[in-house]
Amino acid sequence: MQRLVYVPPGGSIDRPDTYAEISLASPYILGGVSGTGSAEHTVISSSIPGLDGVYIHGVRAESREISCDIHIKGNSREEMYRNRLALVRKLTASDQPGALYYYNDAVSMRIEAIPVSSPTFTDRTVNYNRAEIRFFCPSPYWESLTEKTGYMAYLDEGFTFPFAFPISFAAVVNKTSLVNEGSADTPVEITVQGPATSPKITNVTTGEWISVAHKLKDKERLLISTKRGGKRVILQHTDGTTEDAFHYITRSSTFFHLIPGPNLLKYSSADETEQTQVFIKYRELYAGV
């Protein structure tokens, strides 16, 4: 069974009073939905004199539009019009995208979306009113509702004098394997908790890395997001204040994504005796559902 839920900016999927749900149940009955499959792609190319065909520079996934036909129901004509008004209120467009959730019998996904028109009301039969809703999605990719995590650290268990047996040396867990089961490259959110001197996170699978030319104090946190259009580097101090730390990123760094399939990540620093912890979060992206 297909179901759509639109959560406007400021709303929450945990608060039913803030979102509009369209399913096979009244008052908003889903008749059909389109635009959920694979997004359109544009081949970026140029012609070169003397060369047959064209030279391919890359492929760009375009934004998408999702539309659905619905029937608005009421136990009376008055209730039907009240339900219409409530739906229009929740589908008012703003300059910030909301979240459109899509559910079927196999998957649950979400995508940033803006209602590009209030419901367009057409035929009315007794207490049913037919309408069309269209959503503009700036990103073509659906996002998994499940967040995955990874962990790396230098755990200094060390040893003391006099020796006690068995001796426990410093344990190094500086690598982790993350599996991207989506169909598109996926951004990551990285948290480095100090102490850490010039921390560096490398995607060994792709050869890309993010290096930070800064020394984190004990319990300070560096937050890095590699999301396209939403890249950020924030330093959280122990007194609760924050600092834009973009200027600490070295020029050779790449705000890498996880490619589909396994990705081996490695942590390193200029001082490997420090008890640093690294947390990684990501949501898989899909070209269509």
Coordinates of C-alpha atoms in Angstrom, one line a residue:
M1 CA 0.0 0.0 0.0
Q2 CA 1.4 3.4 -1.0
R3 CA 1.2 6.3 1.5
L4 CA 2.5 9.9 1.4
V5 CA 3.2 12.2 4.3
Y6 CA 4.2 15.8 3.8
V7 CA 5.8 17.5 6.8
P8 CA 6.1 21.3 6.3
P9 CA 9.0 23.4 7.6
G10 CA 8.6 23.6 11.4
G11 CA 6.6 20.4 11.5
S12 CA 7.6 17.0 12.7
I13 CA 6.8 13.4 11.6
D14 CA 6.2 12.7 15.4
R15 CA 3.4 15.3 15.5
P16 CA 0.4 14.2 13.4
D17 CA -1.2 17.6 13.8
T18 CA 1.6 19.2 11.8
Y19 CA 1.6 17.1 8.7
A20 CA -0.7 16.0 5.9
E21 CA -1.1 12.3 5.3
I22 CA -2.4 10.9 2.0
S23 CA -3.2 7.1 2.0
L24 CA -6.1 4.8 1.3
A25 CA -7.9 6.0 4.3
S26 CA -10.1 9.1 4.6
P27 CA -10.1 12.1 4.7
Y28 CA -7.3 12.2 2.1
I29 CA -7.5 9.2 -0.2
L30 CA -4.6 8.6 -2.6
G31 CA -5.6 7.8 -6.2
G32 CA -2.2 7.7 -7.8
V33 CA 1.3 9.0 -7.5
S34 CA 4.0 9.7 -10.2
G35 CA 7.5 10.9 -10.2
T36 CA 8.9 8.6 -7.6
G37 CA 11.1 6.5 -10.0
S38 CA 14.5 7.2 -11.3
A39 CA 15.3 10.9 -11.8
E40 CA 16.1 12.3 -15.2
H41 CA 19.8 12.7 -16.1
T42 CA 21.6 15.2 -18.3
V43 CA 24.8 14.2 -20.1
I44 CA 27.2 17.2 -20.0
S45 CA 29.2 17.1 -23.2
S46 CA 31.1 19.2 -25.7
S47 CA 32.3 18.9 -29.3
I48 CA 36.0 18.9 -30.1
P49 CA 37.1 19.9 -33.7
G50 CA 38.4 16.9 -35.5
L51 CA 37.0 14.3 -33.1
D52 CA 34.0 12.2 -34.0
G53 CA 31.1 12.4 -31.6
V54 CA 31.4 14.4 -28.4
Y55 CA 33.5 14.4 -25.2
I56 CA 31.6 13.5 -22.1
H57 CA 32.3 15.7 -19.1
G58 CA 29.9 14.0 -16.7
V59 CA 26.3 13.2 -16.0
R60 CA 24.0 15.3 -13.8
A61 CA 20.9 14.1 -12.0
E62 CA 18.1 16.7 -12.3
S63 CA 15.6 17.8 -9.8
R64 CA 12.3 16.0 -9.8
E65 CA 8.6 16.7 -9.5
I66 CA 6.2 14.4 -7.7
S67 CA 2.5 14.6 -8.3
C68 CA -0.5 12.8 -6.9
D69 CA -4.2 12.6 -7.4
I70 CA -6.3 12.5 -4.3
H71 CA -9.9 12.5 -3.2
I72 CA -10.9 14.5 -0.2
K73 CA -13.7 13.0 1.8
G74 CA -16.1 14.2 4.5
N75 CA -19.1 12.7 6.2
S76 CA -20.9 15.9 5.1
R77 CA -20.3 18.6 2.6
E78 CA -19.4 20.9 5.4
E79 CA -16.8 18.5 6.8
M80 CA -15.4 17.9 3.3
Y81 CA -14.8 21.7 2.9
R82 CA -13.2 21.8 6.4
N83 CA -10.8 19.0 5.3
R84 CA -10.0 20.9 2.1
L85 CA -9.1 24.0 4.2
A86 CA -6.9 22.0 6.6
L87 CA -5.0 20.4 3.6
V88 CA -4.4 23.8 1.9
R89 CA -3.0 25.2 5.2
K90 CA -0.5 22.3 5.5
L91 CA 0.5 22.5 1.9
T92 CA 1.3 26.2 1.8
A93 CA 4.6 26.7 0.0
S94 CA 7.6 28.5 1.6
D95 CA 11.1 29.3 0.7
Q96 CA 12.3 26.4 2.8
P97 CA 11.6 22.8 1.7
G98 CA 9.6 20.5 3.9
A99 CA 10.0 16.7 3.9
L100 CA 7.9 14.3 1.8
Y101 CA 7.8 10.8 3.1
Y102 CA 6.9 7.9 0.9
Y103 CA 5.9 4.4 2.1
N104 CA 5.0 1.2 0.2
D105 CA 5.0 -2.4 1.1
A106 CA 8.8 -2.7 0.7
V107 CA 10.5 0.6 1.4
S108 CA 10.2 3.8 3.5
M109 CA 12.0 6.9 2.1
R110 CA 11.9 10.7 2.4
I111 CA 12.9 13.6 0.1
E112 CA 13.1 17.4 0.5
A113 CA 10.0 18.9 -1.2
I114 CA 8.1 22.1 -1.7
P115 CA 4.5 22.2 -2.7
V116 CA 4.6 24.1 -6.0
S117 CA 0.8 24.6 -6.0
S118 CA -2.0 24.3 -3.5
P119 CA -4.3 21.4 -4.2
T120 CA -6.0 22.0 -7.5
F121 CA -9.6 21.0 -6.9
T122 CA -11.6 19.6 -9.8
D123 CA -14.6 17.2 -9.8
R124 CA -16.8 17.0 -6.8
T125 CA -19.3 14.1 -6.2
V126 CA -21.5 14.4 -3.2
N127 CA -19.0 14.6 -0.3
Y128 CA -15.9 13.8 -2.4
N129 CA -13.7 16.4 -4.0
R130 CA -10.9 15.4 -6.4
A131 CA -7.6 17.3 -6.3
E132 CA -4.1 17.2 -7.7
I133 CA -1.0 18.0 -5.7
R134 CA 2.5 18.7 -7.1
F135 CA 5.8 18.8 -5.2
F136 CA 9.1 20.2 -6.4
C137 CA 12.1 18.3 -5.1
P138 CA 15.4 20.2 -5.5
S139 CA 17.5 17.1 -4.9
P140 CA 16.7 14.0 -7.1
Y141 CA 17.6 11.5 -4.4
W142 CA 15.4 9.8 -1.9
E143 CA 16.9 9.4 1.6
S144 CA 16.7 6.4 3.9
L145 CA 14.8 6.9 7.1
T146 CA 17.4 4.7 8.9
E147 CA 20.6 6.4 10.0
K148 CA 23.7 4.2 10.0
T149 CA 26.8 4.9 12.2
G150 CA 30.5 4.1 12.3
Y151 CA 33.1 4.5 15.0
M152 CA 36.9 4.8 15.2
A153 CA 39.2 5.7 18.1
Y154 CA 42.6 5.7 19.7
L155 CA 41.9 4.0 23.1
D156 CA 44.9 4.5 25.3
E157 CA 44.6 1.6 27.8
G158 CA 48.4 1.8 28.2
F159 CA 50.3 0.2 31.1
T160 CA 51.7 1.3 34.4
F161 CA 54.7 0.7 36.7
P162 CA 55.3 -1.7 38.2
F163 CA 54.1 -4.0 35.5
A164 CA 51.0 -6.1 36.1
F165 CA 50.3 -9.2 34.1
P166 CA 48.8 -9.6 31.7
I167 CA 50.1 -6.3 30.3
S168 CA 47.5 -4.3 28.3
F169 CA 49.0 -2.1 25.6
A170 CA 47.3 0.8 23.8
A171 CA 44.4 -0.5 21.6
V172 CA 44.1 1.1 18.2
V173 CA 40.7 0.9 16.4
N174 CA 41.4 3.4 13.7
K175 CA 39.6 1.8 10.8
T176 CA 36.0 1.0 10.1
S177 CA 34.1 -0.5 7.1
L178 CA 30.9 1.3 6.2
V179 CA 28.5 -0.2 3.6
N180 CA 26.5 2.1 1.4
E181 CA 23.5 0.0 0.2
G182 CA 22.0 3.0 -1.6
S183 CA 22.3 3.7 -5.4
A184 CA 24.1 7.0 -5.1
D185 CA 27.1 8.6 -3.4
T186 CA 26.1 9.4 0.2
P187 CA 27.4 12.3 2.3
V188 CA 28.6 11.8 5.9
E189 CA 28.6 13.6 9.2
I190 CA 31.8 13.2 11.1
T191 CA 32.3 14.1 14.7
V192 CA 35.9 14.1 16.1
Q193 CA 36.1 14.4 19.9
G194 CA 39.4 15.6 21.3
P195 CA 42.1 15.6 22.2
A196 CA 43.3 15.4 18.6
T197 CA 46.2 17.0 16.9
S198 CA 45.7 17.6 13.1
P199 CA 43.1 14.8 12.8
K200 CA 42.7 13.2 9.3
I201 CA 39.9 11.0 8.1
T202 CA 40.6 9.0 4.9
N203 CA 38.2 7.1 2.7
V204 CA 40.8 4.4 1.7
T205 CA 38.4 3.0 -0.9
T206 CA 38.4 6.2 -3.0
G207 CA 41.7 7.7 -1.8
E208 CA 40.0 10.9 -0.6
W209 CA 40.5 12.5 2.8
I210 CA 39.6 15.4 5.1
S211 CA 42.5 16.9 7.0
V212 CA 42.2 19.5 9.8
A213 CA 45.1 21.8 10.7
H214 CA 44.1 22.3 14.3
K215 CA 44.6 20.8 17.8
L216 CA 41.4 19.9 19.6
K217 CA 41.5 20.1 23.3
D218 CA 40.2 17.4 25.6
K219 CA 36.4 17.0 25.1
E220 CA 36.2 19.6 22.3
R221 CA 34.2 18.4 19.3
L222 CA 34.7 19.0 15.6
L223 CA 31.6 18.5 13.4
I224 CA 32.0 18.0 9.7
S225 CA 29.2 17.6 7.2
T226 CA 30.0 16.7 3.5
K227 CA 26.5 17.2 2.2
R228 CA 26.3 19.0 -1.2
G229 CA 24.9 22.5 -0.6
G230 CA 25.2 22.0 3.1
K231 CA 28.9 21.6 3.8
R232 CA 29.9 22.8 7.3
V233 CA 32.7 22.5 9.8
I234 CA 31.8 23.5 13.4
L235 CA 34.1 23.5 16.5
Q236 CA 32.2 23.0 19.8
H237 CA 34.2 24.2 22.7
T238 CA 33.9 22.8 26.2
D239 CA 32.2 25.9 27.5
G240 CA 29.3 25.4 25.1
T241 CA 30.3 28.0 22.5
T242 CA 30.8 27.1 18.9
E243 CA 33.1 28.4 16.1
D244 CA 33.0 28.2 12.4
A245 CA 36.0 26.1 11.7
F246 CA 36.0 25.9 7.9
H247 CA 39.3 27.6 7.8
Y248 CA 41.0 24.8 9.6
I249 CA 40.4 22.4 6.7
T250 CA 43.5 21.9 4.6
R251 CA 43.4 22.8 0.9
S252 CA 44.1 19.2 -0.2
S253 CA 41.0 17.9 1.6
T254 CA 37.9 16.6 -0.2
F255 CA 34.5 16.6 1.4
F256 CA 34.1 13.0 0.3
H257 CA 31.0 10.8 0.0
L258 CA 30.6 7.1 0.5
I259 CA 30.3 5.4 -2.9
P260 CA 27.8 2.5 -3.3
G261 CA 29.1 -0.7 -1.7
P262 CA 31.8 -1.1 1.0
N263 CA 33.9 1.9 2.0
L264 CA 37.0 1.5 4.3
L265 CA 37.6 4.6 6.4
K266 CA 40.8 5.3 8.4
Y267 CA 41.6 7.8 11.2
S268 CA 45.1 9.2 11.8
S269 CA 46.6 12.2 13.5
A270 CA 49.9 13.9 14.3
D271 CA 49.8 12.5 17.8
E272 CA 48.6 8.9 18.0
T273 CA 48.9 8.7 21.8
E274 CA 45.8 10.9 22.3
Q275 CA 42.5 9.3 23.2
T276 CA 40.5 10.5 20.3
Q277 CA 37.1 9.3 19.3
V278 CA 35.5 9.6 15.8
F279 CA 31.8 9.0 15.1
I280 CA 30.4 8.8 11.6
K281 CA 26.7 9.1 10.6
Y282 CA 25.1 8.7 7.2
R283 CA 21.8 8.1 5.5
E284 CA 21.8 6.1 2.2
L285 CA 20.5 7.8 -1.0
Y286 CA 18.5 6.2 -3.7
A287 CA 17.9 7.4 -7.3
G288 CA 14.3 6.1 -7.2
V289 CA 11.8 4.0 -5.3

